[in-house]
Amino acid sequence: MTTTASHPTAEVELAIGGMTCASCAARIEKKLNRMDGVTATVNYATEKAKVSYDGDVSVQDLIATVEATGYTAQEPTPPERDEAEHTDADDELRPLRQRLVTAVTLAVPVVAMAMIPALQFEYWQWLSLTLAAPVVTYAAWPFHRAAFTNLRHGAATMDTLISVGTSAAFLWSLWALFLGTAGEPGMTHPFELTISRGDGSGNIYLEAAAGVTAFILAGRYFEARSKRKAGAALKALLELGAKDVTLLGDDGRERTVPAVELKVGDRFLVRPGEKIATDGTVVEGSSAVDASMLTGESVPVEVAEGDPVTGATINAGGRLVVAATRVGADTQLARMARLVEDAQNGKAAAQRLADRISAVFVPVVIALALGTLGFWLGNGAGVAAAFTAAVAVLIIACPCALGLATPTALMVGTGRGAQLGILIKGPEVLESTRKVDTIVLDKTGTVTTGRMTLLAVHTAGTTDEAEVLRLAGALEHASEHPVARAVADGALEKLGSLPAPEDFANVPGLGVQGIVDGHAVLVGQERLLMEWAMELPEELRRAKSEAEAAGRTAIAVAWDGEARAVLEVADAVKETSPEAIRRLRALGLTPILLTGDNEAVAQAVAREVGIAPEDVIAEVLPQDKADVVKRLQGEGRSVAMVGDGVNDAAALAQADLGLAMGTGTDAAIEAGDLTLVRGDLRVAADAIRLARRTLGTIRSNLFWAFAYNVAALPLAAAGLLNPMIAGAAMAFSSVFVVGNSLRLRSFRAAVD
């Protein structure tokens, strides 16, 4: 018998602290999900856990479980002002930045002295110890702390290998300096290429300890800095809302208050060009509302008394008085922000390749070191020789090249991408590019220009097109309506200048009228002409029907009592979009057009760019775009999403790979994994090519970084690894990794 009714499910979001890699998130998630009645998802990027639990479990129980796993947890505090957010983020990064600066400053001379014999003066080894000590203790402390935490819970990660390797190198160097022969004046590292067994008392490995720490800290710092931006998509979404609002009192007096103080039922004023402060209903006035950034609809929405309006949309026309119906967390904008966050939390945490491999590699290396120690002690080789061989195993396995494998490829790849207008957020992004097989394209602002454009002029009889543009453009130039601006801009582009209208009047919901150069001109819907007893001739009626069938806006023009022309206005397809679709298909991707516009508009755009009719999904509400991506993923597809508007943010976050057009909103850019600085869809194909090639480089780097170490492990275990061989193997693997990464600089984009 079910007990669901007596134990209702609750949800909580916990802020998790102390995670150093994706495997930490997986461990916390595993522990939470083992609790009865608990379902948890832990996101390493956002450092949050989204937990559903039943009535028998309390939030404190959840926090206690996380803390017992070795991490911290607390319920997130409400966001503070921007200044506080910047301060908090900086405070979190400052200790890591200080450790990085310390490590780099001190490690560089240590590595230089070890690798360049000319710098090995009489007491150079003691200066190396003085410089390396703060690096291995203070700078590397986060690795040691994480390794200890992992040890307590029977786990091993890259932190374990870094801590054990650097500690072994440092402690052995201390023994060699104080109890061996390495501390004698004039000691130098022998650089002969011979394999021989020795007791290691004259060898120090301070450059390995200091160098590895500096390399890994650099990678962690840049990773942490990018993670600080993980919540920026939500912040950018919420910042789209109006900050202040003109509130109308019962006495009709106006006063400006912060938008957060609005209550349901309050009446507020929205002037032309202002943002609507919250969701509401128009109680006075009429206008056109530009909702393209929020809904994706390219055509402005006409609103009048009794019509609903959405917060963060822009009043593009007349004066409106709106009564608030939803405020705060209940608004459509706030719900979209929650969708973005849910999509981010629901995304499986990307296990970095190094962490996955280290889960096996670390225990194997430690077991091999202990086995080597036991073998040589059991064979009577002596304590010094046995420990030399065991420590050599740990040192040769220490991930110097591994620390460079991902950061250097990512640095070169992202640097080359930035030159080409492609911004890659992090290494976990690259894993998605190889498996993507479907690419969903938002229409407005991605495939199309995102703004209304005059596309065609159809005239009746002997009417001159230039005359139509001169008279209609002059009248529309006096209007603030987005469609009117498209006509005026098109006329100005072709004619250069326009006359000034007289007796201009806006006819709400129908169009405009006025006098231009002595002509009585009407521009607007067919109904406006009919009110003046004018009808469109057959040729113009046919042109109007064809335009509307193609999803375009048809505008009638008349003067001096006669209908003269029909203008076609629409969101124009970018010139490069058809070629971009061909390039995406060449990469093995199936393009799908997704839009909030009507079916006719979507199909017309799809025909123009070469997308199949069955691959068009139209009339999709903003909050449903992420559901469309989920549905495609549920069909077994790996989905990339390209978008530029607020309405795309949740879908970008939900997709396996999000590509945000840099010409769009901050919300879309922050929600995307790749940002395309240019508004050219062809760059999306280049971005996927570059990301795939960068991922391939990282994988080859990781292979060779491990291959060199693994190949040398038998020599170390046999006690045959002298300092020259160890130094040469580590140096060569590092040089190879850097050289392999630099090949990414030769990447060429297909876009000129």
XYZ file of N, CA, C and O in Angstrom, residues 500-561:
248
model
N 8.793 65.606 -45.208
C 8.136 65.613 -43.900
C 6.621 65.572 -44.091
O 6.073 66.319 -44.904
N 5.905 64.694 -43.363
C 4.448 64.623 -43.502
C 3.742 65.720 -42.697
O 4.309 66.284 -41.756
N 2.513 65.964 -43.083
C 1.664 66.907 -42.349
C 0.418 66.168 -41.877
O 0.011 65.175 -42.464
N -0.204 66.721 -40.823
C -1.443 66.150 -40.277
C -1.319 64.645 -40.056
O -2.253 63.874 -40.326
N -0.162 64.232 -39.549
C 0.065 62.801 -39.303
C -0.858 62.309 -38.193
O -1.040 62.981 -37.170
N -1.436 61.122 -38.383
C -2.288 60.532 -37.355
C -2.094 59.026 -37.344
O -1.999 58.386 -38.402
N -2.030 58.469 -36.142
C -1.929 57.026 -35.973
C -3.334 56.472 -35.750
O -4.055 56.938 -34.873
N -3.740 55.498 -36.547
C -5.044 54.853 -36.390
C -4.793 53.535 -35.665
O -4.288 52.583 -36.281
N -5.075 53.468 -34.340
C -4.713 52.287 -33.547
C -5.174 50.976 -34.165
O -6.334 50.814 -34.532
N -4.203 50.057 -34.326
C -4.501 48.734 -34.828
C -4.676 48.630 -36.322
O -4.817 47.528 -36.851
N -4.663 49.779 -37.037
C -4.913 49.737 -38.480
C -3.774 50.303 -39.311
O -3.461 49.779 -40.373
N -3.147 51.390 -38.878
C -2.075 51.984 -39.667
C -1.925 53.463 -39.381
O -2.221 53.925 -38.263
N -1.479 54.216 -40.393
C -1.244 55.653 -40.237
C -1.819 56.391 -41.440
O -2.007 55.814 -42.523
N -2.067 57.682 -41.249
C -2.563 58.516 -42.338
C -1.995 59.911 -42.182
O -1.578 60.313 -41.096
N -1.967 60.666 -43.296
C -1.431 62.013 -43.246
C -1.306 62.600 -44.639
O -1.697 61.987 -45.637
N -0.734 63.816 -44.691
C -0.534 64.526 -45.954
C 0.956 64.569 -46.257
O 1.760 64.992 -45.420
N 1.338 64.119 -47.485
C 2.735 64.160 -47.911
C 2.789 64.822 -49.284
O 2.203 64.312 -50.254
N 3.455 65.971 -49.358
C 3.577 66.721 -50.620
C 2.218 66.950 -51.280
O 2.054 66.799 -52.499
N 1.214 67.237 -50.461
C -0.120 67.537 -50.995
C -0.979 66.335 -51.281
O -2.135 66.478 -51.703
N -0.454 65.121 -51.044
C -1.231 63.898 -51.267
C -1.770 63.378 -49.934
O -1.024 63.300 -48.939
N -3.027 62.974 -49.914
C -3.618 62.344 -48.734
C -3.259 60.863 -48.773
O -3.753 60.115 -49.624
N -2.375 60.445 -47.858
C -1.778 59.105 -47.922
C -2.291 58.236 -46.779
O -2.392 58.687 -45.632
N -2.588 56.969 -47.100
C -2.945 55.948 -46.117
C -1.957 54.798 -46.242
O -1.681 54.330 -47.356
N -1.439 54.320 -45.101
C -0.542 53.157 -45.092
C -0.956 52.260 -43.932
O -0.966 52.701 -42.778
N -1.290 50.998 -44.222
C -1.671 50.092 -43.145
C -2.405 48.881 -43.652
O -2.191 48.415 -44.777
N -3.329 48.364 -42.820
C -4.086 47.184 -43.185
C -5.138 47.517 -44.245
O -5.544 48.669 -44.411
N -5.607 46.473 -44.922
C -6.628 46.668 -45.958
C -7.886 47.299 -45.375
O -8.570 48.088 -46.041
N -8.174 46.983 -44.101
C -9.370 47.548 -43.464
C -9.316 49.068 -43.376
O -10.341 49.740 -43.403
N -8.097 49.621 -43.218
C -7.959 51.074 -43.168
C -8.408 51.702 -44.487
O -9.096 52.731 -44.499
N -8.021 51.072 -45.596
C -8.440 51.591 -46.902
C -9.946 51.448 -47.081
O -10.612 52.328 -47.642
N -10.500 50.323 -46.602
C -11.936 50.086 -46.749
C -12.758 51.128 -45.985
O -13.867 51.483 -46.404
N -12.225 51.625 -44.863
C -12.935 52.673 -44.126
C -13.043 53.955 -44.945
O -13.914 54.796 -44.684
N -12.148 54.109 -45.920
C -12.178 55.275 -46.813
C -12.754 54.880 -48.183
O -12.531 55.570 -49.173
N -13.484 53.762 -48.189
C -14.177 53.301 -49.395
C -13.227 53.009 -50.545
O -13.534 53.271 -51.712
N -12.066 52.446 -50.226
C -11.099 52.070 -51.259
C -10.866 50.561 -51.199
O -10.778 49.987 -50.112
N -10.773 49.937 -52.364
C -10.519 48.506 -52.437
C -9.232 48.234 -53.210
O -8.873 48.984 -54.118
N -8.585 47.135 -52.842
C -7.377 46.747 -53.566
C -7.760 46.158 -54.916
O -8.679 45.334 -54.999
N -7.100 46.566 -55.985
C -7.340 45.919 -57.282
C -6.879 44.462 -57.226
O -6.119 44.058 -56.348
N -7.310 43.672 -58.212
C -7.062 42.238 -58.203
C -5.578 41.900 -58.104
O -5.173 40.995 -57.358
N -4.727 42.613 -58.838
C -3.293 42.295 -58.824
C -2.674 42.531 -57.450
O -1.799 41.782 -56.994
N -3.124 43.571 -56.727
C -2.595 43.833 -55.389
C -3.170 42.854 -54.371
O -2.481 42.456 -53.421
N -4.464 42.470 -54.570
C -5.061 41.490 -53.660
C -4.314 40.155 -53.773
O -4.073 39.475 -52.777
N -3.953 39.799 -55.010
C -3.210 38.559 -55.221
C -1.821 38.643 -54.576
O -1.360 37.688 -53.935
N -1.150 39.777 -54.727
C 0.171 39.963 -54.117
C 0.081 39.900 -52.593
O 0.950 39.310 -51.921
N -0.984 40.477 -52.034
C -1.184 40.451 -50.583
C -1.395 39.016 -50.101
O -0.799 38.597 -49.092
N -2.211 38.241 -50.808
C -2.484 36.850 -50.416
C -1.218 36.005 -50.467
O -0.954 35.193 -49.574
N -0.414 36.188 -51.525
C 0.828 35.422 -51.653
C 1.815 35.772 -50.549
O 2.514 34.897 -50.018
N 1.890 37.055 -50.199
C 2.797 37.484 -49.131
C 2.380 36.867 -47.802
O 3.217 36.359 -47.040
N 1.079 36.902 -47.517
C 0.600 36.358 -46.251
C 0.753 34.847 -46.209
O 1.014 34.270 -45.154
N 0.605 34.187 -47.361
C 0.805 32.740 -47.415
C 2.246 32.363 -47.103
O 2.533 31.284 -46.572
N 3.177 33.265 -47.432
C 4.600 33.044 -47.151
C 4.988 33.508 -45.757
O 6.171 33.498 -45.398
N 3.972 33.917 -44.968
C 4.246 34.332 -43.599
C 4.757 35.750 -43.463
O 5.317 36.109 -42.431
N 4.569 36.552 -44.488
C 5.050 37.937 -44.432
C 3.905 38.893 -44.094
O 2.731 38.545 -44.255
N 4.254 40.079 -43.634
C 3.264 41.105 -43.330
C 3.036 41.961 -44.573
O 3.991 42.512 -45.131
N 1.774 42.052 -45.012
C 1.432 42.839 -46.209
C 0.819 44.168 -45.780
O -0.100 44.202 -44.961
N 1.336 45.273 -46.333
C 0.885 46.619 -45.974
C 0.345 47.301 -47.230
O 1.043 47.383 -48.255
N -0.871 47.774 -47.134
C -1.493 48.461 -48.274
C -1.140 49.943 -48.261
O -1.023 50.563 -47.190
N -0.943 50.524 -49.455
C -0.609 51.944 -49.597
C -1.612 52.577 -50.573
O -1.856 52.029 -51.661
N -2.171 53.694 -50.163
C -3.117 54.402 -51.041
C -2.898 55.900 -50.897
O -2.441 56.375 -49.854
N -3.177 56.636 -51.956
C -3.212 58.101 -51.862
C -4.172 58.656 -52.910
O -4.444 58.014 -53.934
N -4.672 59.803 -52.554
C -5.619 60.509 -53.429
C -6.783 59.613 -53.838
O -7.191 59.561 -55.005
N -7.308 58.833 -52.873
C -8.518 58.064 -53.104
C -8.342 56.783 -53.875
O -9.328 56.174 -54.295
